[in-house]
Amino acid sequence: MNVHVFDSNEKLNEAGAGILIGTVQTKPRAVLGLATGSTPIGIYEEVVKEFKRGLVSFRKASTYNLDEYVGLPAGHPESYLEYMKHHLFDHIDLPAESAHIPDGSAADPEEECKRYDAMLADAGHIDLQLLGLGHNGHIGFNEPDHALNSATHVVKLREQTRAANARFFGSLEEVPTHAITMGVGAILKAKTILLVVRGADKAEIVHRALTGPIATEVPASLLQTHPSLVVLLDAEAGRLFR
Ligand code: F6R
């Protein structure tokens, strides 16, 4: 495990974008696993900047997002598809058909999970999986539990997670109750995992996840078992690693 603590968000974003871009430069047909939320926004901004400077092309790459809310109508501004378009897809040359994200408006979400897993299996291993971290230690929307699901599945969001995400919606009631998430199987099969964590409110959970016991009650603790884990922390989230 490689843990880096950054004094400035700018440096963290450059490092994160550098790893993502480097993956695609080395392997133009790279399969990228992508995350949403506040954490990767600065990294995506940096990737777009470098793309516009002509330093990288995503023409042959493909992407698989970790998760999507269930039940939001197509085009809802808080859907993760809209997020990805806004922050990344609309600004780079990734072909639309190469960008994959679970369809949260599918009539049968369970079937949609199977379809997504079949696509992931066809894609082979994810080369680089970008992850943020939930306050309760979730990765993707794999919430703490006595057992975790390896495959893509429908999950009932914890109230803590809905409350944390209410800042993007008008009110808590508008936050969907369920999501589709990639399971820990596909995440742990990625060749390299890039975990990014920011903010004082995540200092304890990231420290516990990476140095405490491995337990499904802290899903991110499973990342300790991964042979190629890179962790980027801002100074506040990295307080306990100094
Ligand atoms: C998002 C995702 C979630 C977030 C986590 C942290 O695709 O899978 O696990 O990474 O909830 O969210 P932020 O970055 O908003 O603090």
CSV table of C-alpha atoms and ligand atoms in Angstrom, one decimal:
chain,number,residue,atom,x,y,z
A,1,MET,CA,0.0,0.0,0.0
A,2,ASN,CA,1.3,3.4,-1.0
A,3,VAL,CA,-0.1,6.3,1.1
A,4,HIS,CA,0.5,9.9,0.1
A,5,VAL,CA,-0.6,12.9,2.1
A,6,PHE,CA,-0.8,16.2,0.2
A,7,ASP,CA,-0.6,19.7,1.7
A,8,SER,CA,-2.6,21.2,-1.2
A,9,ASN,CA,-5.6,20.0,-3.0
A,10,GLU,CA,-4.0,21.2,-6.2
A,11,LYS,CA,-1.1,18.8,-5.8
A,12,LEU,CA,-3.5,16.0,-4.9
A,13,ASN,CA,-5.6,16.6,-8.0
A,14,GLU,CA,-2.5,16.7,-10.2
A,15,ALA,CA,-1.2,13.4,-8.7
A,16,GLY,CA,-4.6,11.7,-9.1
A,17,ALA,CA,-5.0,12.9,-12.7
A,18,GLY,CA,-1.4,12.0,-13.4
A,19,ILE,CA,-2.1,8.3,-12.4
A,20,LEU,CA,-5.3,8.2,-14.5
A,21,ILE,CA,-3.7,9.8,-17.5
A,22,GLY,CA,-0.6,7.7,-17.2
A,23,THR,CA,-2.7,4.5,-17.2
A,24,VAL,CA,-4.3,5.6,-20.6
A,25,GLN,CA,-1.1,6.8,-22.1
A,26,THR,CA,0.6,3.4,-21.3
A,27,LYS,CA,-2.4,1.4,-22.4
A,28,PRO,CA,-4.7,3.3,-24.8
A,29,ARG,CA,-7.4,0.6,-24.5
A,30,ALA,CA,-7.3,0.9,-20.7
A,31,VAL,CA,-10.5,0.0,-18.7
A,32,LEU,CA,-11.1,2.6,-16.1
A,33,GLY,CA,-13.4,2.2,-13.1
A,34,LEU,CA,-14.8,5.6,-12.1
A,35,ALA,CA,-16.4,7.1,-9.1
A,36,THR,CA,-18.7,10.1,-8.5
A,37,GLY,CA,-19.2,12.3,-5.4
A,38,SER,CA,-17.3,15.4,-4.3
A,39,THR,CA,-13.9,13.7,-4.0
A,40,PRO,CA,-13.0,13.1,-7.7
A,41,ILE,CA,-14.2,16.4,-9.0
A,42,GLY,CA,-10.9,18.2,-8.8
A,43,ILE,CA,-9.2,15.2,-10.4
A,44,TYR,CA,-11.6,15.1,-13.3
A,45,GLU,CA,-11.1,18.9,-13.8
A,46,GLU,CA,-7.3,18.3,-14.0
A,47,VAL,CA,-7.8,15.4,-16.5
A,48,VAL,CA,-10.0,17.6,-18.7
A,49,LYS,CA,-7.3,20.3,-18.6
A,50,GLU,CA,-4.6,17.9,-19.7
A,51,PHE,CA,-6.9,16.4,-22.4
A,52,LYS,CA,-7.4,20.0,-23.8
A,53,ARG,CA,-3.6,20.4,-23.8
A,54,GLY,CA,-3.5,17.3,-26.1
A,55,LEU,CA,-1.7,15.2,-23.6
A,56,VAL,CA,-4.0,12.2,-23.6
A,57,SER,CA,-6.8,10.6,-25.7
A,58,PHE,CA,-9.6,8.4,-24.4
A,59,ARG,CA,-10.7,7.3,-27.9
A,60,LYS,CA,-9.8,3.7,-27.3
A,61,ALA,CA,-10.4,3.6,-23.5
A,62,SER,CA,-13.6,2.4,-21.8
A,63,THR,CA,-15.0,3.3,-18.4
A,64,TYR,CA,-17.3,1.6,-15.9
A,65,ASN,CA,-18.8,3.6,-13.1
A,66,LEU,CA,-19.2,2.2,-9.7
A,67,ASP,CA,-22.8,3.0,-9.0
A,68,GLU,CA,-26.0,4.8,-9.8
A,69,TYR,CA,-29.1,5.7,-7.8
A,70,VAL,CA,-32.2,3.6,-8.5
A,71,GLY,CA,-35.4,5.4,-9.6
A,72,LEU,CA,-34.2,8.8,-10.7
A,73,PRO,CA,-35.8,9.7,-14.1
A,74,ALA,CA,-33.4,9.9,-17.0
A,75,GLY,CA,-31.6,13.2,-17.2
A,76,HIS,CA,-32.1,14.0,-13.5
A,77,PRO,CA,-29.3,16.4,-12.6
A,78,GLU,CA,-28.2,14.4,-9.6
A,79,SER,CA,-28.0,11.1,-11.4
A,80,TYR,CA,-24.5,9.8,-11.6
A,81,LEU,CA,-24.7,9.7,-15.4
A,82,GLU,CA,-25.4,13.4,-15.5
A,83,TYR,CA,-22.6,14.0,-13.0
A,84,MET,CA,-20.2,12.1,-15.2
A,85,LYS,CA,-21.3,14.0,-18.3
A,86,HIS,CA,-20.9,17.3,-16.6
A,87,HIS,CA,-17.5,16.6,-15.0
A,88,LEU,CA,-15.8,14.4,-17.5
A,89,PHE,CA,-17.6,12.7,-20.4
A,90,ASP,CA,-18.8,15.9,-22.2
A,91,HIS,CA,-15.2,17.3,-22.2
A,92,ILE,CA,-13.1,14.4,-23.5
A,93,ASP,CA,-13.0,12.2,-26.6
A,94,LEU,CA,-14.3,9.0,-24.9
A,95,PRO,CA,-16.9,7.5,-27.3
A,96,ALA,CA,-20.3,7.5,-25.7
A,97,GLU,CA,-20.7,3.8,-26.2
A,98,SER,CA,-17.5,3.2,-24.2
A,99,ALA,CA,-18.8,4.9,-21.1
A,100,HIS,CA,-20.8,2.4,-18.9
A,101,ILE,CA,-22.8,3.2,-15.9
A,102,PRO,CA,-25.6,1.1,-14.3
A,103,ASP,CA,-29.0,2.1,-15.5
A,104,GLY,CA,-30.9,3.2,-12.4
A,105,SER,CA,-34.1,3.7,-14.3
A,106,ALA,CA,-34.1,0.1,-15.6
A,107,ALA,CA,-37.6,-1.6,-15.2
A,108,ASP,CA,-35.9,-4.5,-13.5
A,109,PRO,CA,-32.9,-3.4,-11.4
A,110,GLU,CA,-31.9,-7.0,-10.6
A,111,GLU,CA,-31.7,-7.8,-14.3
A,112,GLU,CA,-29.7,-4.6,-14.8
A,113,CYS,CA,-27.1,-5.8,-12.2
A,114,LYS,CA,-26.7,-9.0,-14.2
A,115,ARG,CA,-26.3,-7.1,-17.5
A,116,TYR,CA,-23.7,-4.8,-15.8
A,117,ASP,CA,-21.7,-7.8,-14.5
A,118,ALA,CA,-21.8,-9.5,-17.9
A,119,MET,CA,-20.3,-6.3,-19.4
A,120,LEU,CA,-17.7,-6.1,-16.7
A,121,ALA,CA,-16.8,-9.8,-17.4
A,122,ASP,CA,-16.5,-9.0,-21.2
A,123,ALA,CA,-14.2,-6.0,-20.4
A,124,GLY,CA,-11.9,-8.2,-18.4
A,125,HIS,CA,-10.0,-6.6,-15.5
A,126,ILE,CA,-10.4,-3.0,-14.7
A,127,ASP,CA,-6.9,-1.4,-15.1
A,128,LEU,CA,-7.4,1.5,-12.7
A,129,GLN,CA,-10.3,1.7,-10.2
A,130,LEU,CA,-10.9,5.2,-8.7
A,131,LEU,CA,-12.6,5.1,-5.3
A,132,GLY,CA,-13.8,7.7,-2.8
A,133,LEU,CA,-14.7,6.7,0.8
A,134,GLY,CA,-18.0,7.0,2.7
A,135,HIS,CA,-18.1,8.2,6.3
A,136,ASN,CA,-19.1,4.7,7.3
A,137,GLY,CA,-16.3,3.1,5.3
A,138,HIS,CA,-18.4,2.3,2.2
A,139,ILE,CA,-16.7,1.9,-1.2
A,140,GLY,CA,-19.0,2.3,-4.2
A,141,PHE,CA,-22.3,1.8,-2.3
A,142,ASN,CA,-21.1,-1.3,-0.6
A,143,GLU,CA,-22.4,-0.4,2.9
A,144,PRO,CA,-21.1,-1.9,6.2
A,145,ASP,CA,-22.7,-5.3,6.8
A,146,HIS,CA,-22.0,-8.7,8.3
A,147,ALA,CA,-21.3,-9.9,4.8
A,148,LEU,CA,-20.6,-8.2,1.5
A,149,ASN,CA,-21.7,-8.9,-2.0
A,150,SER,CA,-19.1,-9.8,-4.6
A,151,ALA,CA,-21.4,-9.1,-7.6
A,152,THR,CA,-23.2,-5.9,-8.8
A,153,HIS,CA,-26.3,-5.6,-6.7
A,154,VAL,CA,-29.2,-3.4,-5.6
A,155,VAL,CA,-28.4,-1.9,-2.2
A,156,LYS,CA,-30.6,0.0,0.3
A,157,LEU,CA,-28.7,3.1,1.2
A,158,ARG,CA,-27.9,3.7,4.9
A,159,GLU,CA,-29.5,6.8,6.4
A,160,GLN,CA,-26.0,8.2,7.1
A,161,THR,CA,-25.2,7.9,3.4
A,162,ARG,CA,-28.5,9.5,2.3
A,163,ALA,CA,-28.0,12.3,4.8
A,164,ALA,CA,-24.5,12.9,3.5
A,165,ASN,CA,-25.8,13.0,-0.1
A,166,ALA,CA,-28.8,15.2,0.8
A,167,ARG,CA,-26.5,18.2,0.2
A,168,PHE,CA,-26.8,17.6,-3.6
A,169,PHE,CA,-30.6,17.3,-3.5
A,170,GLY,CA,-33.3,19.7,-2.3
A,171,SER,CA,-34.0,17.7,0.8
A,172,LEU,CA,-33.4,14.3,2.5
A,173,GLU,CA,-36.7,13.0,1.2
A,174,GLU,CA,-35.5,13.5,-2.4
A,175,VAL,CA,-32.5,11.3,-2.0
A,176,PRO,CA,-33.2,7.9,-3.4
A,177,THR,CA,-33.4,5.0,-1.0
A,178,HIS,CA,-31.7,2.5,-3.2
A,179,ALA,CA,-28.8,2.3,-5.6
A,180,ILE,CA,-27.1,-0.2,-7.9
A,181,THR,CA,-23.5,-0.7,-7.0
A,182,MET,CA,-20.6,-2.8,-8.4
A,183,GLY,CA,-19.7,-5.4,-5.8
A,184,VAL,CA,-16.4,-5.7,-4.0
A,185,GLY,CA,-15.5,-8.6,-6.4
A,186,ALA,CA,-15.0,-6.4,-9.5
A,187,ILE,CA,-13.4,-3.6,-7.3
A,188,LEU,CA,-10.8,-6.0,-5.8
A,189,LYS,CA,-10.1,-7.5,-9.2
A,190,ALA,CA,-8.9,-4.2,-10.6
A,191,LYS,CA,-5.2,-4.2,-11.3
A,192,THR,CA,-4.6,-0.9,-9.4
A,193,ILE,CA,-6.9,0.8,-7.0
A,194,LEU,CA,-6.7,4.5,-6.4
A,195,LEU,CA,-8.4,5.5,-3.2
A,196,VAL,CA,-8.8,9.3,-2.7
A,197,VAL,CA,-10.0,10.8,0.6
A,198,ARG,CA,-10.4,14.4,1.6
A,199,GLY,CA,-11.5,16.2,4.7
A,200,ALA,CA,-11.1,16.1,8.5
A,201,ASP,CA,-14.4,14.2,8.9
A,202,LYS,CA,-12.8,11.2,7.1
A,203,ALA,CA,-9.5,11.1,9.0
A,204,GLU,CA,-10.6,8.5,11.4
A,205,ILE,CA,-12.4,6.2,9.0
A,206,VAL,CA,-9.6,6.2,6.5
A,207,HIS,CA,-7.1,5.4,9.2
A,208,ARG,CA,-9.3,2.7,10.6
A,209,ALA,CA,-10.0,1.2,7.2
A,210,LEU,CA,-6.3,1.0,6.2
A,211,THR,CA,-4.7,0.1,9.5
A,212,GLY,CA,-7.5,-1.5,11.5
A,213,PRO,CA,-8.8,-5.1,11.3
A,214,ILE,CA,-10.2,-6.3,8.0
A,215,ALA,CA,-13.9,-6.5,8.5
A,216,THR,CA,-17.0,-6.3,6.3
A,217,GLU,CA,-18.3,-3.7,8.8
A,218,VAL,CA,-15.7,-1.4,7.3
A,219,PRO,CA,-15.9,-2.3,3.6
A,220,ALA,CA,-12.8,-0.2,2.7
A,221,SER,CA,-10.7,-2.3,5.0
A,222,LEU,CA,-10.8,-5.1,2.4
A,223,LEU,CA,-8.6,-2.8,0.3
A,224,GLN,CA,-5.7,-3.7,2.6
A,225,THR,CA,-5.6,-7.1,0.9
A,226,HIS,CA,-5.1,-5.5,-2.6
A,227,PRO,CA,-1.6,-5.9,-4.0
A,228,SER,CA,-1.6,-2.5,-5.8
A,229,LEU,CA,-3.4,0.1,-3.7
A,230,VAL,CA,-2.5,3.8,-4.0
A,231,VAL,CA,-4.0,6.2,-1.5
A,232,LEU,CA,-4.1,9.9,-1.9
A,233,LEU,CA,-5.1,12.0,1.1
A,234,ASP,CA,-5.4,15.7,1.7
A,235,ALA,CA,-3.7,17.0,4.8
A,236,GLU,CA,-6.9,16.8,6.9
A,237,ALA,CA,-7.9,13.3,5.9
A,238,GLY,CA,-4.3,12.2,6.3
A,239,ARG,CA,-3.8,13.7,9.8
A,240,LEU,CA,-3.4,10.2,11.5
A,241,PHE,CA,-0.9,9.0,8.9
A,242,ARG,CA,1.6,11.8,9.6
B,1,F6R,C1,-19.5,7.4,-5.6
B,1,F6R,C2,-19.3,6.4,-4.6
B,1,F6R,C3,-19.2,6.7,-3.1
B,1,F6R,C4,-18.4,7.9,-2.8
B,1,F6R,C5,-18.5,8.2,-1.3
B,1,F6R,C6,-17.8,9.5,-0.9
B,1,F6R,O1,-19.5,6.9,-6.9
B,1,F6R,O2,-19.1,5.3,-5.0
B,1,F6R,O3,-18.6,5.6,-2.5
B,1,F6R,O4,-17.1,7.8,-3.3
B,1,F6R,O5,-19.8,8.2,-0.8
B,1,F6R,O6,-18.5,10.5,-1.5
B,1,F6R,P1,-17.9,12.0,-1.5
B,1,F6R,O7,-16.8,12.0,-2.4
B,1,F6R,O8,-19.1,12.9,-2.0
B,1,F6R,O9,-17.5,12.4,-0.1
